[in-house]
């Protein structure tokens, strides 16, 4: 029998991390947890270590590492605790690791995800911000190392499933006309625009179909998530922004579609549960049970579609603008968005001001070409400073 594959889960305590571990635990003959990382919920990380007995756990700083190491010893485990970004990169690139789930949220995931790519691992990419920030460099590293990059974002996983295996030759040769990226429209799809000034973080995080981390939940409400996904799709599938159309589909049953030149449209459907794309990527090109209930089409009964309204969702317009500008613009967009969303979650700004901050930062920052990773982090840091200046200037 084949040995189980060794998997590192970066961001194990998060929503995608926990769903990954749920699927992995269903197949102990196929997968073994090599390393887990957490950032703030250290009690949960300890419980996950007890459950999965990894060789390594990674936490952000030395004090937390000492506490966790003591707790692990007391629990009779020989899991070793590593610290910080260096620790994350080590467990992502470790020679014993076969695959890495990249499920840290935001820019913090970029270096560890790239470490996995550069080590030629099978990389399950949930951390879309990493690809948005550094798309060209990231894809170059994938090609150079021979890493196998599999999309976890449900839309991109759906598109991947609807494309022929040889699409790497480009979408043109395989006859693709458009990618149809579906979006639920989030909790504010029908809220009167005038009322958006008063919506709370709790309302923004109450997604109608998906249960997710707080940052991506706010991104889904503003449709910045779809904007980041538009950029993500361009890199993953070598598409131009004008080849990706956003379609609002409130039921979140179709996870995205590919429109071919002969008029065929292929879609991937399923219940909105991240365990489906996770199981797909884990087992690819095979299929395994994910624990997700079969789709009940009679209960769903209807599928609706509508065009997105850019007045309601200015973040989608800004993301498309950044996608078209390319170069440093997506990294600026992402950084400004991370600062703005954090400020909204801390109740320092109102919901519509997320878009105002991003628009100002995009207008202030010149678009420049990016040849190395240090430049990406410099751009990221400049954009964060500008976004924070907006907050200071507005007395927040
Ligand atoms: P989450 O907030 O639930 O979890 C984030 C994880 O990252 C946690 O384990 C946390 O400890 C860790 N983390 C946070 N800040 C960190 C830092 N500075 N350094 C190291 N680790 C840190 O988020 P999530 O919903 O699981 O999303 C994770 C990623 O997957 C995001 O990039 C998101 O866009 C993407 N994604 C999520 C979903 C979903 O359904 N949740 C779907 C598609 C894509
Ligand atoms: Mg998605």
Short mmCIF file of C-alpha atoms and ligand atoms in Angstrom, two decimals:
data_model
loop_
_atom_site.label_atom_id
_atom_site.label_comp_id
_atom_site.label_asym_id
_atom_site.label_seq_id
_atom_site.Cartn_x
_atom_site.Cartn_y
_atom_site.Cartn_z
CA UNK A 1 0.00 0.00 0.00
CA UNK A 2 1.16 3.58 -0.71
CA UNK A 3 2.42 5.67 2.21
CA UNK A 4 0.06 8.47 3.33
CA UNK A 5 0.91 11.87 1.85
CA UNK A 6 2.39 14.36 4.32
CA UNK A 7 0.51 17.64 4.49
CA UNK A 8 1.33 20.99 6.07
CA UNK A 9 -1.70 23.14 6.86
CA UNK A 10 -0.80 26.85 7.08
CA UNK A 11 -3.62 28.68 8.86
CA UNK A 12 -4.94 25.47 10.45
CA UNK A 13 -7.09 27.28 13.04
CA UNK A 14 -9.04 29.22 10.38
CA UNK A 15 -12.17 28.33 8.49
CA UNK A 16 -10.39 26.74 5.48
CA UNK A 17 -7.77 25.14 7.75
CA UNK A 18 -10.44 23.41 9.86
CA UNK A 19 -12.35 22.23 6.77
CA UNK A 20 -9.09 20.80 5.42
CA UNK A 21 -8.44 18.89 8.62
CA UNK A 22 -12.02 17.59 8.56
CA UNK A 23 -11.46 16.07 5.10
CA UNK A 24 -7.96 14.81 5.96
CA UNK A 25 -9.28 13.06 9.10
CA UNK A 26 -11.72 11.08 6.93
CA UNK A 27 -8.80 9.52 5.03
CA UNK A 28 -6.02 8.54 7.46
CA UNK A 29 -4.82 5.95 4.93
CA UNK A 30 -4.20 8.72 2.35
CA UNK A 31 -3.06 11.78 4.34
CA UNK A 32 -1.02 12.46 7.44
CA UNK A 33 -0.65 15.89 9.04
CA UNK A 34 2.99 16.98 9.05
CA UNK A 35 2.66 20.54 10.41
CA UNK A 36 -0.02 22.97 11.58
CA UNK A 37 0.16 26.73 12.06
CA UNK A 38 -1.95 29.12 14.11
CA UNK A 39 -1.73 32.81 14.92
CA UNK A 40 -4.03 33.78 17.77
CA UNK A 41 -6.30 30.87 18.75
CA UNK A 42 -3.59 28.87 20.48
CA UNK A 43 -5.95 26.72 22.58
CA UNK A 44 -7.55 25.54 19.33
CA UNK A 45 -4.11 24.89 17.85
CA UNK A 46 -3.24 22.72 20.87
CA UNK A 47 -6.48 20.75 20.44
CA UNK A 48 -5.69 20.25 16.73
CA UNK A 49 -2.20 19.01 17.62
CA UNK A 50 -3.69 16.52 20.09
CA UNK A 51 -6.09 15.34 17.39
CA UNK A 52 -3.58 15.11 14.49
CA UNK A 53 -0.18 14.62 16.21
CA UNK A 54 1.85 16.67 13.70
CA UNK A 55 5.66 16.74 13.74
CA UNK A 56 5.65 20.56 13.88
CA UNK A 57 3.41 23.40 15.03
CA UNK A 58 4.12 27.06 14.19
CA UNK A 59 3.10 30.12 16.22
CA UNK A 60 3.91 33.84 15.76
CA UNK A 61 6.22 34.50 18.72
CA UNK A 62 8.57 32.88 21.21
CA UNK A 63 6.45 33.38 24.36
CA UNK A 64 3.48 31.61 22.77
CA UNK A 65 5.84 28.93 21.47
CA UNK A 66 7.12 28.15 25.00
CA UNK A 67 3.58 27.87 26.38
CA UNK A 68 2.44 25.64 23.54
CA UNK A 69 5.57 23.48 23.78
CA UNK A 70 4.92 22.91 27.53
CA UNK A 71 1.27 22.06 26.85
CA UNK A 72 2.27 19.62 24.11
CA UNK A 73 4.77 17.87 26.38
CA UNK A 74 2.12 17.65 29.12
CA UNK A 75 -0.22 16.06 26.55
CA UNK A 76 2.46 13.44 25.78
CA UNK A 77 3.16 14.71 22.25
CA UNK A 78 6.58 15.15 20.66
CA UNK A 79 5.39 17.90 18.28
CA UNK A 80 8.12 20.57 17.98
CA UNK A 81 7.07 24.22 18.01
CA UNK A 82 8.64 26.65 15.54
CA UNK A 83 8.28 30.42 15.48
CA UNK A 84 7.26 33.15 13.02
CA UNK A 85 7.62 33.48 9.29
CA UNK A 86 10.87 31.46 9.26
CA UNK A 87 9.03 28.60 10.95
CA UNK A 88 6.15 28.81 8.44
CA UNK A 89 8.59 28.74 5.51
CA UNK A 90 10.44 25.79 7.04
CA UNK A 91 7.33 23.59 7.37
CA UNK A 92 6.12 24.69 3.91
CA UNK A 93 9.36 23.66 2.19
CA UNK A 94 10.39 20.70 4.42
CA UNK A 95 11.73 17.75 2.37
CA UNK A 96 9.29 15.34 4.04
CA UNK A 97 6.25 17.37 2.95
CA UNK A 98 4.25 16.35 -0.13
CA UNK A 99 1.60 19.06 -0.10
CA UNK A 100 0.84 22.39 1.53
CA UNK A 101 -2.56 23.94 2.19
CA UNK A 102 -1.96 27.71 1.98
CA UNK A 103 -4.82 29.02 4.14
CA UNK A 104 -3.30 31.96 5.99
CA UNK A 105 -5.37 35.09 5.37
CA UNK A 106 -3.84 38.14 3.70
CA UNK A 107 -0.32 39.28 2.82
CA UNK A 108 1.08 37.34 5.79
CA UNK A 109 0.69 34.17 3.71
CA UNK A 110 2.82 35.28 0.78
CA UNK A 111 6.32 34.21 1.85
CA UNK A 112 5.31 30.81 3.31
CA UNK A 113 3.16 30.03 0.24
CA UNK A 114 6.03 30.98 -2.07
CA UNK A 115 8.39 28.84 0.00
CA UNK A 116 6.13 25.84 -0.74
CA UNK A 117 6.02 26.77 -4.43
CA UNK A 118 9.79 27.20 -4.67
CA UNK A 119 10.30 23.80 -3.03
CA UNK A 120 8.18 22.29 -5.83
CA UNK A 121 5.37 21.07 -3.55
CA UNK A 122 1.79 20.35 -4.47
CA UNK A 123 0.29 23.66 -3.31
CA UNK A 124 -3.41 23.96 -2.46
CA UNK A 125 -3.98 27.70 -2.78
CA UNK A 126 -6.68 29.32 -0.64
CA UNK A 127 -4.62 32.44 0.18
CA UNK A 128 -5.72 34.47 -2.87
CA UNK A 129 -4.07 37.65 -1.53
CA UNK A 130 -0.63 36.05 -2.11
CA UNK A 131 -1.34 35.59 -5.80
CA UNK A 132 -2.99 39.01 -6.17
CA UNK A 133 0.05 40.74 -4.66
CA UNK A 134 2.75 38.97 -6.58
CA UNK A 135 1.01 37.27 -9.54
CA UNK A 136 3.77 37.43 -12.16
CA UNK A 137 6.56 36.42 -9.75
CA UNK A 138 4.39 33.74 -8.16
CA UNK A 139 3.51 32.11 -11.50
CA UNK A 140 7.15 32.32 -12.65
CA UNK A 141 8.14 30.47 -9.47
CA UNK A 142 5.49 27.80 -10.16
CA UNK A 143 6.86 27.24 -13.67
CA UNK A 144 10.47 27.26 -12.53
CA UNK A 145 10.01 24.78 -9.67
CA UNK A 146 7.45 22.48 -11.27
CA UNK A 147 5.14 22.92 -8.25
CA UNK A 148 1.58 21.68 -8.82
CA UNK A 149 -0.74 24.59 -8.07
CA UNK A 150 -4.36 23.65 -7.36
CA UNK A 151 -7.01 26.30 -6.66
CA UNK A 152 -9.06 25.98 -3.46
CA UNK A 153 -11.16 29.10 -3.91
CA UNK A 154 -14.48 27.48 -4.85
CA UNK A 155 -14.85 29.54 -8.05
CA UNK A 156 -11.35 28.79 -9.30
CA UNK A 157 -11.64 25.17 -8.35
CA UNK A 158 -14.88 25.08 -10.37
CA UNK A 159 -13.22 26.75 -13.39
CA UNK A 160 -10.31 24.33 -13.12
CA UNK A 161 -12.79 21.44 -13.18
CA UNK A 162 -14.58 22.91 -16.25
CA UNK A 163 -11.37 23.41 -18.27
CA UNK A 164 -9.73 20.65 -20.30
CA UNK A 165 -6.49 19.26 -18.85
CA UNK A 166 -4.35 20.87 -21.55
CA UNK A 167 -5.53 24.46 -20.95
CA UNK A 168 -1.98 25.30 -19.89
CA UNK A 169 -1.40 25.90 -23.62
CA UNK A 170 -3.66 28.94 -23.19
CA UNK A 171 -7.41 29.45 -23.19
CA UNK A 172 -7.47 30.34 -26.91
CA UNK A 173 -6.22 26.97 -28.19
CA UNK A 174 -8.76 25.08 -26.08
CA UNK A 175 -11.63 27.22 -27.38
CA UNK A 176 -12.61 29.22 -24.29
CA UNK A 177 -14.56 32.41 -24.94
CA UNK A 178 -15.09 33.62 -21.38
CA UNK A 179 -14.80 32.63 -17.77
CA UNK A 180 -18.02 33.28 -15.86
CA UNK A 181 -17.11 33.99 -12.24
CA UNK A 182 -20.15 33.61 -10.00
CA UNK A 183 -20.75 35.70 -6.89
CA UNK A 184 -23.52 35.44 -4.29
CA UNK A 185 -23.81 39.22 -3.97
CA UNK A 186 -23.30 38.85 -0.21
CA UNK A 187 -25.52 40.13 2.59
CA UNK A 188 -26.01 43.62 1.04
CA UNK A 189 -27.16 42.59 -2.42
CA UNK A 190 -30.54 44.22 -1.87
CA UNK A 191 -29.89 46.63 1.00
CA UNK A 192 -30.87 50.18 -0.06
CA UNK A 193 -27.58 51.94 -0.95
CA UNK A 194 -28.38 54.80 1.46
CA UNK A 195 -28.53 52.29 4.35
CA UNK A 196 -25.01 50.96 3.70
CA UNK A 197 -23.58 53.88 5.73
CA UNK A 198 -25.00 52.30 8.88
CA UNK A 199 -24.20 48.59 8.45
CA UNK A 200 -22.18 46.87 11.19
CA UNK A 201 -19.29 44.38 11.01
CA UNK A 202 -21.69 41.70 12.30
CA UNK A 203 -24.09 42.36 9.41
CA UNK A 204 -21.22 42.32 6.91
CA UNK A 205 -19.93 39.02 8.31
CA UNK A 206 -23.35 37.32 8.19
CA UNK A 207 -22.91 35.79 4.75
CA UNK A 208 -26.11 34.23 3.39
CA UNK A 209 -24.49 31.01 2.06
CA UNK A 210 -20.90 30.56 3.27
CA UNK A 211 -19.33 30.44 6.73
CA UNK A 212 -15.86 32.03 6.47
CA UNK A 213 -13.23 34.08 8.32
CA UNK A 214 -14.06 37.73 9.11
CA UNK A 215 -11.80 39.40 6.53
CA UNK A 216 -13.08 37.39 3.56
CA UNK A 217 -16.65 37.81 4.82
CA UNK A 218 -16.32 41.61 4.64
CA UNK A 219 -14.64 41.24 1.23
CA UNK A 220 -17.63 39.18 0.10
CA UNK A 221 -20.06 41.85 1.31
CA UNK A 222 -18.19 44.58 -0.60
CA UNK A 223 -17.49 42.27 -3.56
CA UNK A 224 -13.80 43.06 -3.21
CA UNK A 225 -13.57 39.30 -2.80
CA UNK A 226 -14.86 38.92 -6.37
CA UNK A 227 -12.42 41.60 -7.50
CA UNK A 228 -9.50 39.73 -5.91
CA UNK A 229 -10.85 36.55 -7.50
CA UNK A 230 -10.96 38.22 -10.91
CA UNK A 231 -7.24 38.97 -10.57
CA UNK A 232 -6.62 35.47 -9.18
CA UNK A 233 -8.40 33.93 -12.21
CA UNK A 234 -6.30 35.95 -14.65
CA UNK A 235 -3.10 34.53 -13.14
CA UNK A 236 -4.29 30.96 -12.64
CA UNK A 237 -5.82 30.58 -16.09
CA UNK A 238 -3.70 33.01 -18.09
CA UNK A 239 -6.76 35.12 -18.92
CA UNK A 240 -7.14 38.83 -19.64
CA UNK A 241 -9.46 40.78 -17.29
CA UNK A 242 -11.95 41.30 -20.14
CA UNK A 243 -12.23 37.50 -20.52
CA UNK A 244 -13.61 37.20 -16.99
CA UNK A 245 -17.22 38.19 -16.44
CA UNK A 246 -18.76 38.44 -12.96
CA UNK A 247 -22.26 36.99 -12.63
CA UNK A 248 -24.33 37.38 -9.47
CA UNK A 249 -25.94 34.07 -8.59
CA UNK A 250 -27.54 34.38 -5.14
CA UNK A 251 -28.00 30.63 -4.46
CA UNK A 252 -24.21 29.87 -4.60
CA UNK A 253 -24.87 26.48 -6.17
CA UNK A 254 -23.02 27.05 -9.43
CA UNK A 255 -19.47 27.82 -8.33
CA UNK A 256 -18.40 29.23 -11.73
CA UNK A 257 -18.58 28.44 -15.43
CA UNK A 258 -16.53 28.30 -18.61
CA UNK A 259 -18.09 29.54 -21.87
CA UNK A 260 -16.66 27.89 -25.01
CA UNK A 261 -16.67 29.24 -28.58
CA UNK A 262 -19.15 26.60 -29.76
CA UNK A 263 -21.76 27.93 -27.33
CA UNK A 264 -21.25 25.24 -24.68
CA UNK A 265 -21.16 26.51 -21.11
CA UNK A 266 -19.74 24.10 -18.52
CA UNK A 267 -20.55 24.65 -14.86
CA UNK A 268 -19.54 22.99 -11.62
CA UNK A 269 -22.32 22.72 -9.03
CA UNK A 270 -22.38 21.69 -5.40
CA UNK A 271 -23.53 22.68 -1.95
CA UNK A 272 -21.64 25.75 -0.70
CA UNK A 273 -19.15 23.88 1.49
CA UNK A 274 -15.38 24.37 1.12
CA UNK A 275 -14.77 20.69 1.81
CA UNK A 276 -15.71 19.95 -1.83
CA UNK A 277 -12.94 22.02 -3.49
CA UNK A 278 -10.54 20.96 -0.71
CA UNK A 279 -11.24 17.25 -1.29
CA UNK A 280 -11.00 17.77 -5.04
CA UNK A 281 -7.56 19.35 -4.77
CA UNK A 282 -6.30 16.91 -2.14
CA UNK A 283 -7.13 13.87 -4.26
CA UNK A 284 -6.71 15.33 -7.76
CA UNK A 285 -6.85 13.71 -10.28
CA UNK A 286 -8.78 11.14 -8.21
CA UNK A 287 -11.96 11.80 -6.19
CA UNK A 288 -12.53 11.17 -2.48
CA UNK A 289 -15.44 11.58 -0.07
CA UNK A 290 -15.52 15.07 1.44
CA UNK A 291 -18.34 14.68 3.94
CA UNK A 292 -20.48 17.14 1.93
CA UNK A 293 -24.14 16.16 1.50
CA UNK A 294 -25.33 15.41 -2.05
CA UNK A 295 -26.84 18.37 -3.88
CA UNK A 296 -30.64 18.35 -3.67
CA UNK A 297 -31.75 20.12 -6.86
CA UNK A 298 -35.44 19.73 -6.02
CA UNK A 299 -34.93 21.61 -2.76
CA UNK A 300 -32.94 24.34 -4.54
CA UNK A 301 -35.62 24.47 -7.27
CA UNK A 302 -34.30 27.56 -9.06
CA UNK A 303 -31.06 29.25 -10.04
CA UNK A 304 -31.03 33.05 -10.53
CA UNK A 305 -28.52 35.30 -12.27
CA UNK A 306 -28.05 39.06 -12.43
CA UNK A 307 -25.40 41.56 -13.50
CA UNK A 308 -23.41 43.25 -10.71
CA UNK A 309 -24.19 46.91 -10.03
CA UNK A 310 -20.88 48.80 -9.73
CA UNK A 311 -22.54 51.69 -7.92
CA UNK A 312 -23.55 49.32 -5.15
CA UNK A 313 -20.20 47.52 -5.32
CA UNK A 314 -17.49 50.14 -6.05
CA UNK A 315 -14.80 47.73 -4.81
CA UNK A 316 -15.49 45.50 -7.81
CA UNK A 317 -14.92 48.45 -10.16
CA UNK A 318 -11.67 49.35 -8.34
CA UNK A 319 -10.42 45.77 -8.54
CA UNK A 320 -11.16 45.56 -12.26
CA UNK A 321 -9.31 48.86 -12.72
CA UNK A 322 -6.31 47.41 -10.83
CA UNK A 323 -6.48 44.18 -12.84
CA UNK A 324 -6.36 46.15 -16.07
CA UNK A 325 -3.50 48.37 -14.87
CA UNK A 326 -1.57 45.26 -13.75
CA UNK A 327 2.03 45.61 -12.45
CA UNK A 328 1.98 47.04 -8.91
CA UNK A 329 -1.73 48.02 -8.92
CA UNK A 330 -3.18 44.74 -7.55
CA UNK A 331 -0.68 44.77 -4.63
CA UNK A 332 -1.72 48.36 -3.82
CA UNK A 333 -5.40 47.41 -4.02
CA UNK A 334 -4.88 44.44 -1.72
CA UNK A 335 -2.86 46.33 0.90
CA UNK A 336 -5.29 49.27 1.04
CA UNK A 337 -8.17 46.82 1.33
CA UNK A 338 -6.54 44.90 4.20
CA UNK A 339 -6.06 48.13 6.18
CA UNK A 340 -9.57 49.38 5.39
CA UNK A 341 -11.27 46.09 6.28
CA UNK A 342 -9.37 45.85 9.57
CA UNK A 343 -10.46 49.44 10.39
CA UNK A 344 -14.08 48.58 9.54
CA UNK A 345 -13.97 45.44 11.73
CA UNK A 346 -12.59 47.63 14.56
CA UNK A 347 -15.53 50.05 13.98
CA UNK A 348 -13.17 52.92 13.12
CA UNK A 349 -14.72 53.55 9.70
CA UNK A 350 -18.09 53.09 8.06
CA UNK A 351 -18.63 50.37 5.48
CA UNK A 352 -18.71 52.66 2.35
CA UNK A 353 -15.42 54.20 3.46
CA UNK A 354 -13.64 50.92 2.67
CA UNK A 355 -14.00 51.79 -1.02
CA UNK A 356 -13.11 55.47 -0.44
CA UNK A 357 -9.81 54.51 1.18
CA UNK A 358 -8.89 52.04 -1.57
CA UNK A 359 -9.78 54.51 -4.32
CA UNK A 360 -7.65 57.25 -2.78
CA UNK A 361 -4.63 54.96 -2.31
CA UNK A 362 -4.93 53.61 -5.87
CA UNK A 363 -5.06 57.18 -7.20
CA UNK A 364 -2.04 58.29 -5.16
CA UNK A 365 0.24 55.36 -5.96
CA UNK A 366 1.85 55.33 -9.41
CA UNK A 367 1.66 51.99 -11.25
CA UNK A 368 5.18 50.58 -11.53
CA UNK A 369 6.59 47.31 -12.80
CA UNK A 370 7.61 44.72 -10.20
CA UNK A 371 10.65 42.52 -10.76
CA UNK A 372 11.29 41.04 -7.32
CA UNK A 373 9.60 40.08 -4.10
CA UNK A 374 11.21 42.81 -2.00
CA UNK A 375 9.59 45.36 -4.33
CA UNK A 376 6.19 43.75 -3.72
CA UNK A 377 6.61 44.18 0.04
CA UNK A 378 7.77 47.76 -0.43
CA UNK A 379 4.68 48.55 -2.49
CA UNK A 380 2.51 46.77 0.07
CA UNK A 381 4.01 48.78 2.90
CA UNK A 382 3.70 52.15 1.09
CA UNK A 383 0.04 51.46 0.30
CA UNK A 384 -0.64 50.52 3.94
CA UNK A 385 0.98 53.79 5.07
CA UNK A 386 -1.22 55.80 2.69
CA UNK A 387 -4.35 53.98 3.89
CA UNK A 388 -3.40 54.65 7.51
CA UNK A 389 -2.81 58.32 6.65
CA UNK A 390 -6.42 58.46 5.43
CA UNK A 391 -7.51 57.15 8.85
CA UNK A 392 -5.38 59.66 10.76
CA UNK A 393 -6.46 62.58 8.57
CA UNK A 394 -10.11 61.65 9.14
CA UNK A 395 -9.58 61.42 12.89
CA UNK A 396 -10.18 57.63 13.13
P1 LIG B 1 -9.67 32.76 8.86
O1 LIG B 1 -9.58 34.14 9.38
O2 LIG B 1 -10.77 31.87 9.34
O3 LIG B 1 -8.28 31.99 9.15
C1 LIG B 1 -7.05 32.58 8.85
C2 LIG B 1 -5.89 31.72 9.33
O4 LIG B 1 -4.69 32.47 9.14
C3 LIG B 1 -5.95 31.37 10.83
O5 LIG B 1 -5.41 30.08 11.03
C4 LIG B 1 -5.02 32.41 11.46
O6 LIG B 1 -4.43 31.93 12.64
C5 LIG B 1 -3.98 32.61 10.38
N1 LIG B 1 -3.38 33.94 10.40
C6 LIG B 1 -4.03 35.14 10.48
N2 LIG B 1 -3.15 36.15 10.45
C7 LIG B 1 -1.91 35.59 10.37
C8 LIG B 1 -0.58 36.11 10.34
N3 LIG B 1 -0.34 37.44 10.37
N4 LIG B 1 0.45 35.24 10.26
C9 LIG B 1 0.23 33.90 10.23
N5 LIG B 1 -1.00 33.35 10.27
C10 LIG B 1 -2.05 34.19 10.35
O7 LIG B 1 -9.70 32.86 7.28
P2 LIG B 1 -10.31 31.84 6.20
O8 LIG B 1 -11.72 32.19 5.95
O9 LIG B 1 -9.96 30.44 6.57
O10 LIG B 1 -9.50 32.28 4.90
C11 LIG B 1 -8.15 31.89 4.70
C12 LIG B 1 -7.73 32.24 3.28
O11 LIG B 1 -8.51 31.44 2.39
C13 LIG B 1 -7.99 33.69 2.88
O12 LIG B 1 -6.99 34.12 2.02
C14 LIG B 1 -9.32 33.63 2.15
O13 LIG B 1 -9.46 34.65 1.18
C15 LIG B 1 -9.23 32.27 1.48
N6 LIG B 1 -10.52 31.65 1.20
C16 LIG B 1 -11.37 31.34 2.22
C17 LIG B 1 -12.60 30.76 1.95
C18 LIG B 1 -13.56 30.37 3.07
O14 LIG B 1 -14.59 29.77 2.78
N7 LIG B 1 -13.28 30.67 4.31
C19 LIG B 1 -12.97 30.51 0.62
C20 LIG B 1 -12.07 30.84 -0.40
C21 LIG B 1 -10.85 31.40 -0.10
MG1 LIG B 2 -14.33 32.29 -3.59
#
